């Protein structure tokens, strides 16, 4: 298929504004995106492809259906076994990918305009500083986007579909949240409606065809960056017709935390009804199966993309990243289906990478987060990361097999709960303030489901420390070496001195920015802890303060 013209203001072929191959003078204008040795050698800068799925877990087997993806990316490169998101919700997590920042620094706290999701404030303050904007303006990359952007993209109060974010040469963005049929795309700022004819409208396949078209008709004089963001496996879980009868004998995993009461956990987890009703279990089993079915089309997309890159002679000079915006749960601690919670099933995601200089069949246990994707891709482009305000770290040394690498031992996870100001009609027994409620009165979110965690992994420790912003200042702590399913909250039995250090580290991370987000963790040799900082002037123990962002 032929591409429509680039996005407004973007490079156009055979026009004066179109970027040309980088000569010495242009390199100066582009902010020195090429290292001296690479520029002297005259080698082409690598291309980059980022494949992003929607709500794909890692803990519950989310990668199982993607056999071709694992073979073409994972087995040809590196799989990260400890990849996390800083917030287990679509819009804040996607904002972290684009900006390389924790939510408290990009200020996207939920999936609403009021929560800064694709708001005017986001467009003005954050979009000009995303890594695609830097790739395009400072490094001369062609940039291509196709799929779901942010949940409120296209809202009339935020510029509608005419808004094309800074940094994108080619823009094919879905209006608002994930769908498979009957949706509208912004094609470089022009609306295009799609119906429900599988052969021309099924979104995952449409994204594949648009992407292949870009690879065939792009300029060959500049490197390119592609971000392809699929609806799968997000609800409504509409599989392609040829896959709707697959996995008929597959059920949601009955792991140790499936359909059990969340003892000693935050009240929102404790309110879930245990055991779940038969109808609830049948529903989540069906959802689990349908999620896998939708991923088969993503697997096809990956195969087509890799084959086209190979056919065009570009595969060996292209990095391909595959990941998800957050995890998911299906019946864990008797919560039916959703994300948003602090547990591994919601905050841990797949991350597979292949590309130049990455040896095949590698697995890294390094603790990484999606705030690292932006710095990594800019590093690949040769951009000086000291010029950014990003909180993340470049994964390139890990990917290239660097030895004796000093790396982080903790990451921050933070979430601001959402509720309704009126009683939810499906759950009148609970007071106002809850949301995402199911008919049997199990609610997945609430205003005071607001928490922050330090997820720590070191040579000796595998811990998670979390605090809630509620009247209890409720604390949950898990030793994931002994308790990988996070069944037993050890907050009341852990060493008080360690508890104090984790509390202080949480406060430090929640107020960090840029380099201060990469300071030594509690179990690092360079860590310094001053107990006096744990007390206010009145002598009471300090607890972490949760910021309330207003736009």
Coordinates of C-alpha atoms in Angstrom, one line a residue, residues 9-436:
X9 CA 5.5 20.0 9.3
X10 CA 7.3 16.7 8.6
X11 CA 9.9 15.9 6.1
X12 CA 8.7 15.8 2.5
X13 CA 10.6 14.2 -0.3
X14 CA 12.0 16.6 -3.0
X15 CA 11.2 19.6 -0.9
X16 CA 13.7 21.9 0.8
X17 CA 12.7 20.9 4.3
X18 CA 13.3 17.2 3.7
X19 CA 16.2 15.9 5.7
X20 CA 19.2 14.8 3.7
X21 CA 21.9 12.3 4.5
X22 CA 24.0 13.5 7.4
X23 CA 27.1 15.3 6.4
X24 CA 29.5 17.0 8.8
X25 CA 27.6 20.3 8.8
X26 CA 24.2 18.6 9.3
X27 CA 25.6 16.5 12.2
X28 CA 26.4 19.8 14.1
X29 CA 22.8 20.9 13.5
X30 CA 21.5 17.6 14.7
X31 CA 23.1 17.9 18.0
X32 CA 25.9 15.4 17.5
X33 CA 23.7 12.3 17.3
X34 CA 26.5 10.2 15.8
X35 CA 29.6 9.2 17.7
X36 CA 32.9 10.3 16.2
X37 CA 34.0 6.8 15.4
X38 CA 30.7 5.8 13.7
X39 CA 30.7 9.1 11.7
X40 CA 34.3 8.6 10.6
X41 CA 33.5 5.1 9.4
X42 CA 30.6 6.4 7.4
X43 CA 28.4 3.5 8.6
X44 CA 24.6 3.9 8.6
X45 CA 22.9 4.6 11.9
X46 CA 20.7 1.7 13.0
X47 CA 16.9 1.7 12.5
X48 CA 14.6 0.9 15.5
X49 CA 11.2 -0.7 15.7
X50 CA 9.2 -0.7 19.0
X51 CA 6.3 -3.1 19.1
X52 CA 3.9 -2.3 22.0
X53 CA 0.9 -4.5 23.0
X54 CA -1.9 -3.5 25.3
X55 CA -2.4 -5.3 28.7
X56 CA -0.2 -8.2 27.9
X57 CA 1.0 -10.0 31.0
X58 CA 4.3 -11.9 31.5
X59 CA 3.6 -13.7 34.8
X60 CA 0.5 -15.6 33.6
X61 CA 1.9 -16.9 30.3
X62 CA 1.1 -13.9 28.1
X63 CA 3.9 -14.8 25.7
X64 CA 2.8 -18.4 25.2
X65 CA 0.7 -17.9 22.1
X66 CA 3.5 -15.8 20.4
X67 CA 5.7 -18.6 19.1
X68 CA 6.9 -16.7 16.0
X69 CA 7.6 -13.6 18.0
X70 CA 9.7 -15.6 20.5
X71 CA 11.6 -17.3 17.7
X72 CA 12.2 -14.1 15.6
X73 CA 13.0 -11.7 18.4
X74 CA 13.7 -13.5 21.7
X75 CA 15.7 -16.3 20.3
X76 CA 17.6 -14.0 17.9
X77 CA 18.5 -11.6 20.8
X78 CA 17.8 -11.0 24.4
X79 CA 14.8 -11.7 26.7
X80 CA 14.6 -9.6 29.9
X81 CA 13.1 -11.7 32.7
X82 CA 12.7 -8.7 35.2
X83 CA 11.1 -6.0 33.1
X84 CA 8.6 -3.7 35.0
X85 CA 6.3 -0.8 34.4
X86 CA 6.3 2.2 36.7
X87 CA 2.5 2.3 36.7
X88 CA 0.1 -0.6 36.0
X89 CA -2.2 1.4 33.8
X90 CA -2.2 2.2 30.1
X91 CA -1.9 6.0 29.8
X92 CA 0.7 6.6 32.7
X93 CA 2.8 3.7 31.5
X94 CA 2.7 4.8 27.8
X95 CA 3.6 8.3 28.9
X96 CA 6.6 6.8 30.8
X97 CA 7.7 5.0 27.6
X98 CA 7.6 8.2 25.5
X99 CA 9.2 10.5 28.1
X100 CA 11.6 8.1 29.9
X101 CA 10.1 9.5 33.1
X102 CA 8.3 8.2 36.2
X103 CA 4.7 9.3 36.5
X104 CA 5.5 11.8 39.2
X105 CA 7.6 13.6 36.6
X106 CA 5.4 13.4 33.5
X107 CA 2.2 13.9 35.6
X108 CA 0.0 11.5 33.7
X109 CA -1.8 9.7 36.6
X110 CA -4.7 7.9 35.0
X111 CA -6.6 7.4 31.7
X112 CA -8.6 10.6 31.8
X113 CA -8.0 14.1 30.5
X114 CA -8.2 15.4 34.0
X115 CA -5.4 12.9 34.8
X116 CA -3.3 14.5 32.1
X117 CA -3.8 11.7 29.5
X118 CA -3.2 13.4 26.2
X119 CA -4.4 16.7 27.7
X120 CA -3.4 20.2 26.5
X121 CA -0.9 20.3 29.3
X122 CA 0.7 17.0 28.2
X123 CA 0.9 18.2 24.6
X124 CA 2.5 21.5 25.6
X125 CA 5.0 20.3 28.2
X126 CA 5.8 16.7 27.6
X127 CA 5.3 15.9 23.9
X128 CA 8.1 18.2 22.7
X129 CA 10.5 16.3 24.9
X130 CA 9.6 12.7 24.1
X131 CA 12.3 10.5 22.6
X132 CA 10.6 10.4 19.1
X133 CA 10.6 14.2 19.1
X134 CA 14.4 14.1 19.8
X135 CA 15.0 11.4 17.2
X136 CA 13.2 13.5 14.6
X137 CA 14.5 17.0 15.4
X138 CA 18.0 16.3 16.6
X139 CA 19.0 13.0 15.0
X140 CA 17.3 13.2 11.6
X141 CA 15.3 10.0 11.9
X142 CA 12.1 9.3 10.0
X143 CA 9.5 8.6 12.7
X144 CA 6.4 6.4 12.1
X145 CA 3.5 5.7 14.5
X146 CA 0.6 3.3 14.0
X147 CA -2.0 2.2 16.6
X148 CA -3.1 3.2 20.0
X149 CA -1.3 6.3 21.4
X150 CA -2.8 7.5 24.6
X151 CA -6.3 6.6 25.9
X152 CA -7.7 10.2 25.4
X153 CA -6.0 10.9 22.1
X154 CA -8.5 12.5 19.8
X155 CA -10.7 14.0 22.5
X156 CA -12.4 17.2 21.2
X157 CA -11.2 19.1 24.3
X158 CA -7.6 18.3 23.5
X159 CA -7.3 19.1 19.8
X160 CA -9.3 16.2 18.4
X161 CA -7.9 14.0 15.7
X162 CA -6.3 17.0 14.0
X163 CA -3.6 17.0 16.6
X164 CA -0.4 15.3 15.5
X165 CA 2.1 15.2 18.4
X166 CA 5.5 16.7 17.8
X167 CA 8.1 14.2 16.7
X168 CA 6.2 12.1 14.1
X169 CA 6.8 12.1 10.4
X170 CA 4.0 9.6 9.7
X171 CA 1.0 9.4 12.0
X172 CA -1.7 6.7 12.0
X173 CA -3.2 6.9 15.5
X174 CA -6.3 5.3 16.9
X175 CA -8.9 7.5 18.4
X176 CA -9.0 6.9 22.2
X177 CA -8.9 3.3 23.5
X178 CA -8.3 -0.1 21.9
X179 CA -10.8 -1.5 19.5
X180 CA -10.6 -4.1 16.7
X181 CA -13.6 -2.9 14.5
X182 CA -15.7 0.3 14.1
X183 CA -12.9 2.7 15.0
X184 CA -11.4 6.0 13.7
X185 CA -7.8 6.6 12.8
X186 CA -6.1 9.9 12.5
X187 CA -4.1 9.7 9.3
X188 CA -1.6 12.6 9.7
X189 CA -4.4 14.7 11.3
X190 CA -7.3 13.6 9.0
X191 CA -10.0 11.3 10.3
X192 CA -10.6 7.9 8.6
X193 CA -13.4 5.7 9.8
X194 CA -13.3 1.9 9.7
X195 CA -16.2 -0.6 9.9
X196 CA -16.4 -4.2 10.6
X197 CA -15.2 -6.0 7.5
X198 CA -12.4 -8.3 8.5
X199 CA -10.5 -8.0 5.3
X200 CA -10.1 -4.3 5.4
X201 CA -10.9 -3.2 9.0
X202 CA -9.4 -5.6 11.6
X203 CA -7.1 -3.2 13.4
X204 CA -4.1 -5.4 14.1
X205 CA -4.0 -6.4 10.4
X206 CA -4.5 -2.8 9.3
X207 CA -1.5 -1.8 11.4
X208 CA 0.5 -4.5 9.8
X209 CA -0.3 -3.4 6.3
X210 CA 0.3 0.3 7.1
X211 CA 3.7 -0.6 8.6
X212 CA 4.7 -2.7 5.6
X213 CA 3.7 0.1 3.3
X214 CA 6.0 2.5 5.3
X215 CA 8.9 0.1 4.9
X216 CA 8.4 0.0 1.1
X217 CA 7.9 3.7 0.4
X218 CA 9.9 5.5 3.1
X219 CA 13.0 7.5 2.2
X220 CA 16.2 5.4 2.1
X221 CA 18.5 8.3 2.9
X222 CA 17.7 8.5 6.6
X223 CA 17.4 6.0 9.4
X224 CA 13.9 5.3 10.7
X225 CA 12.1 4.7 13.9
X226 CA 8.7 2.8 14.0
X227 CA 6.3 2.4 16.9
X228 CA 3.5 0.0 16.3
X229 CA 1.0 -0.2 19.1
X230 CA -1.5 -3.0 18.8
X231 CA -5.0 -3.2 20.5
X232 CA -4.3 -6.8 21.5
X233 CA -4.8 -8.3 24.0
X234 CA -7.0 -5.5 25.4
X235 CA -10.7 -5.9 25.7
X236 CA -13.1 -6.4 23.9
X237 CA -10.8 -9.3 22.9
X238 CA -12.1 -9.7 19.4
X239 CA -10.0 -12.3 17.6
X240 CA -9.6 -12.6 13.9
X241 CA -12.1 -15.1 12.4
X242 CA -9.5 -17.7 11.7
X243 CA -8.4 -17.7 15.4
X244 CA -11.7 -17.6 17.2
X245 CA -11.8 -21.4 17.8
X246 CA -8.2 -21.7 19.1
X247 CA -7.2 -22.5 22.7
X248 CA -10.5 -24.2 23.5
X249 CA -8.9 -26.2 26.2
X250 CA -7.0 -23.3 27.7
X251 CA -8.0 -21.8 31.1
X252 CA -6.7 -19.0 33.3
X253 CA -3.7 -20.4 35.3
X254 CA -4.7 -21.9 38.7
X255 CA -1.6 -20.7 40.4
X256 CA -1.2 -20.4 44.2
X257 CA -2.8 -17.0 44.4
X258 CA -5.7 -17.8 42.2
X259 CA -9.2 -17.6 43.8
X260 CA -7.9 -17.1 47.4
X261 CA -8.6 -14.4 49.9
X262 CA -6.0 -11.6 50.0
X263 CA -5.3 -11.9 53.7
X264 CA -3.3 -9.1 55.3
X265 CA -3.6 -6.9 52.1
X266 CA -5.1 -3.5 51.4
X267 CA -8.8 -3.4 52.0
X268 CA -9.5 -3.2 48.3
X269 CA -8.0 -6.7 47.9
X270 CA -9.7 -8.0 51.0
X271 CA -13.2 -7.0 49.8
X272 CA -13.0 -9.5 46.9
X273 CA -15.4 -12.4 47.4
X274 CA -13.7 -15.8 48.0
X275 CA -14.4 -18.2 46.5
X276 CA -15.4 -16.6 43.3
X277 CA -18.7 -17.6 41.8
X278 CA -18.8 -20.2 39.0
X279 CA -20.1 -17.5 36.6
X280 CA -17.1 -15.3 37.5
X281 CA -14.6 -18.1 36.9
X282 CA -16.3 -19.0 33.5
X283 CA -16.1 -15.3 32.5
X284 CA -12.4 -14.9 33.3
X285 CA -11.5 -18.2 31.7
X286 CA -13.3 -17.0 28.5
X287 CA -11.5 -13.7 28.7
X288 CA -8.1 -15.4 29.2
X289 CA -8.7 -17.6 26.1
X290 CA -9.9 -14.6 23.9
X291 CA -6.8 -12.6 25.0
X292 CA -4.6 -15.3 23.7
X293 CA -6.6 -15.5 20.4
X294 CA -6.1 -11.8 19.7
X295 CA -2.3 -12.2 20.2
X296 CA -2.1 -14.6 17.3
X297 CA -2.7 -11.7 14.9
X298 CA 0.1 -9.8 16.7
X299 CA 2.3 -12.9 16.1
X300 CA 1.5 -12.7 12.4
X301 CA 2.3 -8.9 12.3
X302 CA 5.7 -9.6 13.8
X303 CA 6.5 -12.3 11.3
X304 CA 5.4 -10.1 8.3
X305 CA 7.5 -7.2 9.7
X306 CA 10.6 -9.2 10.2
X307 CA 10.3 -10.8 6.7
X308 CA 9.9 -7.4 5.0
X309 CA 12.9 -6.0 6.8
X310 CA 14.9 -9.0 5.7
X311 CA 13.6 -8.7 2.1
X312 CA 14.5 -5.0 2.0
X313 CA 18.0 -5.8 3.3
X314 CA 17.5 -3.8 6.5
X315 CA 17.0 -6.5 9.2
X316 CA 20.7 -6.7 10.2
X317 CA 20.8 -2.9 10.8
X318 CA 17.5 -2.8 12.8
X319 CA 16.8 -3.1 16.5
X320 CA 13.4 -4.6 17.3
X321 CA 11.9 -4.2 20.8
X322 CA 8.8 -6.0 21.9
X323 CA 7.0 -5.2 25.1
X324 CA 3.6 -4.3 26.7
X325 CA 2.3 -1.3 28.6
X326 CA 1.3 -3.3 31.7
X327 CA 0.4 -6.7 32.9
X328 CA -2.9 -8.2 33.8
X329 CA -4.7 -10.5 36.3
X330 CA -7.4 -13.2 35.9
X331 CA -8.6 -14.4 39.3
X332 CA -5.6 -13.7 41.4
X333 CA -6.6 -12.9 45.0
X334 CA -10.2 -13.4 43.7
X335 CA -10.0 -10.2 41.6
X336 CA -11.8 -11.1 38.3
X337 CA -10.0 -9.3 35.5
X338 CA -8.0 -6.0 35.3
X339 CA -4.6 -4.4 36.0
X340 CA -3.9 -1.4 38.4
X341 CA -2.6 -3.5 41.3
X342 CA 0.9 -3.5 42.8
X343 CA 1.5 -7.3 42.3
X344 CA 3.9 -8.9 39.9
X345 CA 1.1 -10.0 37.5
X346 CA 0.1 -6.4 36.9
X347 CA 3.5 -4.6 36.9
X348 CA 5.8 -7.1 35.1
X349 CA 5.8 -7.2 31.3
X350 CA 7.5 -9.0 28.5
X351 CA 10.6 -7.4 27.0
X352 CA 12.4 -9.0 24.0
X353 CA 15.1 -7.2 21.9
X354 CA 17.1 -8.2 18.8
X355 CA 19.5 -6.1 16.8
X356 CA 23.1 -5.4 15.7
X357 CA 25.6 -6.6 18.2
X358 CA 23.1 -8.6 20.3
X359 CA 24.0 -12.2 20.6
X360 CA 21.2 -14.7 20.2
X361 CA 19.4 -16.8 22.8
X362 CA 20.3 -14.6 25.8
X363 CA 18.3 -14.0 28.9
X364 CA 19.0 -11.0 31.2
X365 CA 17.9 -10.9 34.8
X366 CA 18.9 -7.2 35.2
X367 CA 16.1 -5.1 36.7
X368 CA 14.8 -2.9 34.0
X369 CA 11.7 -0.7 33.4
X370 CA 9.9 0.9 30.5
X371 CA 11.4 4.3 31.4
X372 CA 14.6 2.7 30.0
X373 CA 13.3 2.4 26.4
X374 CA 13.6 6.0 25.5
X375 CA 17.2 6.4 26.7
X376 CA 18.1 3.1 25.0
X377 CA 16.7 4.1 21.7
X378 CA 18.4 7.6 21.9
X379 CA 21.6 5.9 22.8
X380 CA 21.3 3.7 19.7
X381 CA 20.9 6.8 17.7
X382 CA 24.0 8.3 19.2
X383 CA 22.3 11.1 21.1
X384 CA 24.0 12.4 24.3
X385 CA 21.8 11.2 27.1
X386 CA 23.1 13.9 29.4
X387 CA 21.1 16.4 27.4
X388 CA 17.8 14.7 28.4
X389 CA 15.8 14.9 31.6
X390 CA 14.9 11.2 31.5
X391 CA 14.8 9.1 34.7
X392 CA 15.6 5.8 32.9
X393 CA 18.9 4.2 31.9
X394 CA 20.2 3.0 28.5
X395 CA 20.0 -0.8 28.1
X396 CA 22.5 -0.7 25.3
X397 CA 25.5 -1.8 27.5
X398 CA 23.4 -4.9 28.7
X399 CA 22.3 -5.7 25.1
X400 CA 25.9 -5.5 23.9
X401 CA 27.2 -7.8 26.7
X402 CA 29.2 -5.2 28.8
X403 CA 31.1 -6.8 31.7
X404 CA 31.4 -5.5 35.2
X405 CA 28.4 -3.3 34.6
X406 CA 27.1 -1.2 37.5
X407 CA 23.4 -1.3 37.4
X408 CA 20.4 -0.3 39.5
X409 CA 18.9 -2.5 42.2
X410 CA 15.5 -0.9 42.5
X411 CA 12.7 0.8 40.5
X412 CA 9.7 2.8 41.6
X413 CA 6.1 1.8 41.0
X414 CA 3.4 4.4 41.6
X415 CA -0.3 4.5 41.0
X416 CA -3.1 7.0 41.8
X417 CA -6.4 5.3 42.4
X418 CA -9.6 6.2 40.7
X419 CA -13.1 6.2 42.1
X420 CA -16.6 7.6 41.5
X421 CA -18.2 10.3 43.6
X422 CA -21.5 8.4 43.7
X423 CA -22.2 4.8 44.7
X424 CA -21.6 2.4 41.9
X425 CA -24.9 0.9 40.9
X426 CA -23.4 -2.6 40.6
X427 CA -22.2 -2.4 44.2
X428 CA -24.5 -0.3 46.4
X429 CA -23.1 -1.9 49.6
X430 CA -19.8 0.0 49.2
X431 CA -19.7 3.7 49.8
X432 CA -18.8 6.2 47.0
X433 CA -15.2 6.2 46.0
X434 CA -14.9 2.8 44.2
X435 CA -14.8 2.0 40.5
X436 CA -14.3 -0.9 38.0

